[in-house]
Amino acid sequence: MAGTIAPKPKAAERIQDAARALFERQGIRATGVEEVCRVAEATKMSLYRTYPSKDALVAAILAEDAAEHDAWMEEAMAPAPTPADRLMAVIEASAEAVAEPGVCGCPMLLAQAEFRDPAHPTYQVVATFKQGCRERIRALAEQAGALDPDLLADEIAVVIEGAIAARSYLGEARAADALRRSATLLVSAALADR
């Protein structure tokens, strides 16, 4: 309908969106709840009504990121007919993400870099997520017939994380190509004797 104004998103949604953007741009610790509320056009009362603490807000954002990542991976693997093809689909999807311009890095690792204490809830959320990603690769490697699926999962996880970090000095395209080549060689070698 022409001339209709879209309804303003609810305060909790605006807060989470503003916090995500600010955390990515300036870091979690460097961003105060006052700034989040100002950008979200919300009150501190609205923030604390939904998120009892800043840590709870961070956890909610990371949980949403994890769910989006899992759905994205499932979608990338869906057309692949075999476990080996699904493993290669994970690698290709990861390379495409690395090649995407303007991304600051993995939001999970950025959060973990700010909270290095293994007992901190943010660190634990990230570690659990990353272990789940590695386990997905390990399960695919096992299903594909890799002789040492744990080793292959470790190697692919390290190559993916390394490519994410290398974007800053190799550029997106070179880091993505290096990820594709390295991971493909690892998979080929691991599946050669099956």
mmCIF file of C-alpha atoms in Angstrom:
data_model
loop_
_atom_site.group_PDB
_atom_site.id
_atom_site.type_symbol
_atom_site.label_atom_id
_atom_site.label_comp_id
_atom_site.label_asym_id
_atom_site.label_seq_id
_atom_site.Cartn_x
_atom_site.Cartn_y
_atom_site.Cartn_z
ATOM 1 C CA MET A 1 0.000 0.000 0.000
ATOM 2 C CA ALA A 2 1.578 3.294 -1.085
ATOM 3 C CA GLY A 3 2.379 5.756 1.662
ATOM 4 C CA THR A 4 2.288 3.146 4.430
ATOM 5 C CA ILE A 5 5.114 3.403 6.939
ATOM 6 C CA ALA A 6 6.604 0.125 8.068
ATOM 7 C CA PRO A 7 6.214 -0.497 11.779
ATOM 8 C CA LYS A 8 9.292 0.204 13.878
ATOM 9 C CA PRO A 9 10.981 -2.988 15.058
ATOM 10 C CA LYS A 10 10.499 -3.841 18.711
ATOM 11 C CA ALA A 11 13.012 -2.412 21.179
ATOM 12 C CA ALA A 12 14.691 -5.780 21.834
ATOM 13 C CA GLU A 13 15.257 -6.299 18.114
ATOM 14 C CA ARG A 14 16.618 -2.776 17.665
ATOM 15 C CA ILE A 15 18.895 -3.229 20.674
ATOM 16 C CA GLN A 16 20.277 -6.515 19.396
ATOM 17 C CA ASP A 17 20.820 -5.147 15.870
ATOM 18 C CA ALA A 18 22.531 -2.004 17.171
ATOM 19 C CA ALA A 19 24.689 -3.986 19.590
ATOM 20 C CA ARG A 20 25.759 -6.429 16.867
ATOM 21 C CA ALA A 21 26.854 -3.605 14.556
ATOM 22 C CA LEU A 22 28.633 -1.692 17.315
ATOM 23 C CA PHE A 23 30.352 -4.774 18.722
ATOM 24 C CA GLU A 24 31.618 -5.700 15.274
ATOM 25 C CA ARG A 25 32.848 -2.199 14.517
ATOM 26 C CA GLN A 26 34.368 -1.194 17.864
ATOM 27 C CA GLY A 27 34.519 -4.311 19.996
ATOM 28 C CA ILE A 28 32.350 -5.593 22.824
ATOM 29 C CA ARG A 29 34.296 -4.146 25.734
ATOM 30 C CA ALA A 30 34.641 -0.750 24.033
ATOM 31 C CA THR A 31 30.882 -0.440 23.550
ATOM 32 C CA GLY A 32 28.785 0.676 26.484
ATOM 33 C CA VAL A 33 25.108 -0.066 27.010
ATOM 34 C CA GLU A 34 24.370 3.678 26.847
ATOM 35 C CA GLU A 35 25.733 3.817 23.304
ATOM 36 C CA VAL A 36 23.778 0.687 22.325
ATOM 37 C CA CYS A 37 20.580 2.267 23.644
ATOM 38 C CA ARG A 38 21.278 5.579 21.895
ATOM 39 C CA VAL A 39 21.871 3.892 18.520
ATOM 40 C CA ALA A 40 18.865 1.592 19.019
ATOM 41 C CA GLU A 41 16.656 4.493 20.096
ATOM 42 C CA ALA A 42 15.723 2.557 23.211
ATOM 43 C CA THR A 43 15.954 3.083 26.930
ATOM 44 C CA LYS A 44 18.257 1.251 29.322
ATOM 45 C CA MET A 45 15.097 -0.070 30.961
ATOM 46 C CA SER A 46 14.125 -1.677 27.638
ATOM 47 C CA LEU A 47 17.564 -3.227 27.328
ATOM 48 C CA TYR A 48 17.607 -4.635 30.856
ATOM 49 C CA ARG A 49 14.025 -5.856 30.580
ATOM 50 C CA THR A 50 15.082 -8.223 27.791
ATOM 51 C CA TYR A 51 18.748 -8.756 28.631
ATOM 52 C CA PRO A 52 19.549 -8.776 32.367
ATOM 53 C CA SER A 53 23.188 -7.869 31.645
ATOM 54 C CA LYS A 54 25.516 -6.908 28.843
ATOM 55 C CA ASP A 55 26.863 -10.476 28.960
ATOM 56 C CA ALA A 56 23.328 -11.756 28.355
ATOM 57 C CA LEU A 57 23.033 -9.454 25.324
ATOM 58 C CA VAL A 58 26.356 -10.735 23.982
ATOM 59 C CA ALA A 59 25.241 -14.333 24.550
ATOM 60 C CA ALA A 60 21.965 -13.707 22.694
ATOM 61 C CA ILE A 61 23.818 -12.232 19.718
ATOM 62 C CA LEU A 62 26.307 -15.106 19.626
ATOM 63 C CA ALA A 63 23.513 -17.682 19.903
ATOM 64 C CA GLU A 64 21.753 -16.061 16.944
ATOM 65 C CA ASP A 65 25.025 -16.003 14.984
ATOM 66 C CA ALA A 66 25.537 -19.710 15.730
ATOM 67 C CA ALA A 67 22.013 -20.606 14.603
ATOM 68 C CA GLU A 68 22.422 -18.592 11.394
ATOM 69 C CA HIS A 69 25.769 -20.275 10.720
ATOM 70 C CA ASP A 70 24.298 -23.750 11.255
ATOM 71 C CA ALA A 71 21.372 -23.021 8.919
ATOM 72 C CA TRP A 72 23.768 -21.603 6.322
ATOM 73 C CA MET A 73 25.928 -24.756 6.493
ATOM 74 C CA GLU A 74 22.903 -27.050 6.195
ATOM 75 C CA GLU A 75 21.750 -25.096 3.145
ATOM 76 C CA ALA A 76 25.236 -25.316 1.589
ATOM 77 C CA MET A 77 25.382 -29.089 2.121
ATOM 78 C CA ALA A 78 21.795 -29.862 1.074
ATOM 79 C CA PRO A 79 22.414 -30.446 -2.653
ATOM 80 C CA ALA A 80 25.530 -32.576 -2.075
ATOM 81 C CA PRO A 81 24.717 -36.271 -2.631
ATOM 82 C CA THR A 82 27.580 -37.933 -0.720
ATOM 83 C CA PRO A 83 29.466 -37.275 2.542
ATOM 84 C CA ALA A 84 32.600 -36.395 0.548
ATOM 85 C CA ASP A 85 30.550 -33.933 -1.522
ATOM 86 C CA ARG A 86 29.080 -32.461 1.685
ATOM 87 C CA LEU A 87 32.584 -32.038 3.075
ATOM 88 C CA MET A 88 33.623 -30.203 -0.075
ATOM 89 C CA ALA A 89 30.439 -28.098 0.153
ATOM 90 C CA VAL A 90 31.488 -26.973 3.655
ATOM 91 C CA ILE A 91 34.881 -25.987 2.272
ATOM 92 C CA GLU A 92 33.369 -24.137 -0.689
ATOM 93 C CA ALA A 93 30.834 -22.292 1.475
ATOM 94 C CA SER A 94 33.617 -21.297 3.863
ATOM 95 C CA ALA A 95 35.756 -20.057 0.972
ATOM 96 C CA GLU A 96 32.854 -18.019 -0.403
ATOM 97 C CA ALA A 97 32.374 -16.447 3.046
ATOM 98 C CA VAL A 98 36.086 -15.614 3.252
ATOM 99 C CA ALA A 99 35.905 -14.026 -0.215
ATOM 100 C CA GLU A 100 33.049 -11.744 0.797
ATOM 101 C CA PRO A 101 34.342 -8.155 0.995
ATOM 102 C CA GLY A 102 33.900 -5.976 4.039
ATOM 103 C CA VAL A 103 33.557 -8.699 6.669
ATOM 104 C CA CYS A 104 35.616 -7.991 9.796
ATOM 105 C CA GLY A 105 36.219 -11.645 10.584
ATOM 106 C CA CYS A 106 34.471 -14.373 12.480
ATOM 107 C CA PRO A 107 32.229 -12.733 15.114
ATOM 108 C CA MET A 108 32.789 -15.698 17.410
ATOM 109 C CA LEU A 109 36.570 -15.395 17.336
ATOM 110 C CA LEU A 110 36.388 -11.628 17.688
ATOM 111 C CA ALA A 111 34.305 -12.113 20.834
ATOM 112 C CA GLN A 112 36.616 -14.797 22.195
ATOM 113 C CA ALA A 113 39.641 -12.549 21.649
ATOM 114 C CA GLU A 114 38.081 -10.017 24.030
ATOM 115 C CA PHE A 115 37.164 -12.608 26.654
ATOM 116 C CA ARG A 116 40.201 -14.870 27.033
ATOM 117 C CA ASP A 117 39.295 -16.372 30.386
ATOM 118 C CA PRO A 118 38.089 -19.932 29.659
ATOM 119 C CA ALA A 119 35.641 -19.595 32.571
ATOM 120 C CA HIS A 120 33.915 -16.533 31.063
ATOM 121 C CA PRO A 121 30.479 -17.324 29.539
ATOM 122 C CA THR A 122 31.354 -15.649 26.225
ATOM 123 C CA TYR A 123 34.519 -17.728 25.874
ATOM 124 C CA GLN A 124 32.535 -20.877 26.630
ATOM 125 C CA VAL A 125 29.797 -20.055 24.094
ATOM 126 C CA VAL A 126 32.428 -19.567 21.397
ATOM 127 C CA ALA A 127 34.387 -22.697 22.337
ATOM 128 C CA THR A 128 31.206 -24.792 22.260
ATOM 129 C CA PHE A 129 30.253 -23.358 18.863
ATOM 130 C CA LYS A 130 33.710 -23.940 17.367
ATOM 131 C CA GLN A 131 33.812 -27.484 18.749
ATOM 132 C CA GLY A 132 30.438 -28.098 17.094
ATOM 133 C CA CYS A 133 31.774 -26.842 13.744
ATOM 134 C CA ARG A 134 34.803 -29.109 14.047
ATOM 135 C CA GLU A 135 32.571 -32.042 15.014
ATOM 136 C CA ARG A 136 30.435 -31.496 11.895
ATOM 137 C CA ILE A 137 33.582 -31.726 9.760
ATOM 138 C CA ARG A 138 34.801 -34.787 11.685
ATOM 139 C CA ALA A 139 31.483 -36.588 11.195
ATOM 140 C CA LEU A 140 31.524 -35.848 7.458
ATOM 141 C CA ALA A 141 35.132 -37.008 7.222
ATOM 142 C CA GLU A 142 34.246 -40.245 8.985
ATOM 143 C CA GLN A 143 31.205 -40.819 6.762
ATOM 144 C CA ALA A 144 33.349 -40.120 3.695
ATOM 145 C CA GLY A 145 35.804 -42.816 4.768
ATOM 146 C CA ALA A 146 38.795 -40.780 5.960
ATOM 147 C CA LEU A 147 41.339 -42.977 7.712
ATOM 148 C CA ASP A 148 41.783 -40.401 10.483
ATOM 149 C CA PRO A 149 38.655 -38.224 10.604
ATOM 150 C CA ASP A 150 39.850 -36.409 13.747
ATOM 151 C CA LEU A 151 43.071 -35.326 12.083
ATOM 152 C CA LEU A 152 41.274 -34.226 8.916
ATOM 153 C CA ALA A 153 38.750 -32.247 10.975
ATOM 154 C CA ASP A 154 41.571 -30.523 12.873
ATOM 155 C CA GLU A 155 43.400 -29.679 9.656
ATOM 156 C CA ILE A 156 40.343 -28.311 7.854
ATOM 157 C CA ALA A 157 39.275 -26.289 10.896
ATOM 158 C CA VAL A 158 42.751 -24.741 11.121
ATOM 159 C CA VAL A 159 42.777 -23.951 7.379
ATOM 160 C CA ILE A 160 39.343 -22.274 7.603
ATOM 161 C CA GLU A 161 40.305 -20.224 10.673
ATOM 162 C CA GLY A 162 43.642 -19.335 9.077
ATOM 163 C CA ALA A 163 41.954 -18.137 5.906
ATOM 164 C CA ILE A 164 39.636 -15.929 7.955
ATOM 165 C CA ALA A 165 42.656 -14.371 9.690
ATOM 166 C CA ALA A 166 44.678 -14.073 6.463
ATOM 167 C CA ARG A 167 42.053 -11.887 4.775
ATOM 168 C CA SER A 168 43.634 -8.809 6.328
ATOM 169 C CA TYR A 169 46.986 -9.267 4.576
ATOM 170 C CA LEU A 170 46.258 -11.563 1.618
ATOM 171 C CA GLY A 171 42.955 -9.991 0.680
ATOM 172 C CA GLU A 172 39.654 -11.805 0.469
ATOM 173 C CA ALA A 173 40.131 -13.503 -2.910
ATOM 174 C CA ARG A 174 43.636 -14.878 -2.237
ATOM 175 C CA ALA A 175 42.693 -16.101 1.241
ATOM 176 C CA ALA A 176 39.608 -17.857 -0.178
ATOM 177 C CA ASP A 177 41.648 -19.462 -2.979
ATOM 178 C CA ALA A 178 44.278 -20.640 -0.488
ATOM 179 C CA LEU A 179 41.504 -22.155 1.638
ATOM 180 C CA ARG A 180 40.053 -24.011 -1.353
ATOM 181 C CA ARG A 181 43.401 -25.354 -2.538
ATOM 182 C CA SER A 182 44.692 -26.361 0.900
ATOM 183 C CA ALA A 183 41.507 -28.000 2.104
ATOM 184 C CA THR A 184 40.992 -29.827 -1.203
ATOM 185 C CA LEU A 185 44.507 -31.267 -0.973
ATOM 186 C CA LEU A 186 43.856 -32.374 2.610
ATOM 187 C CA VAL A 187 40.587 -34.084 1.687
ATOM 188 C CA SER A 188 42.113 -35.742 -1.387
ATOM 189 C CA ALA A 189 44.996 -37.117 0.660
ATOM 190 C CA ALA A 190 42.715 -38.289 3.489
ATOM 191 C CA LEU A 191 40.333 -40.078 1.136
ATOM 192 C CA ALA A 192 42.940 -41.449 -1.285
ATOM 193 C CA ASP A 193 43.266 -44.824 0.465
ATOM 194 C CA ARG A 194 39.597 -45.567 0.968
#
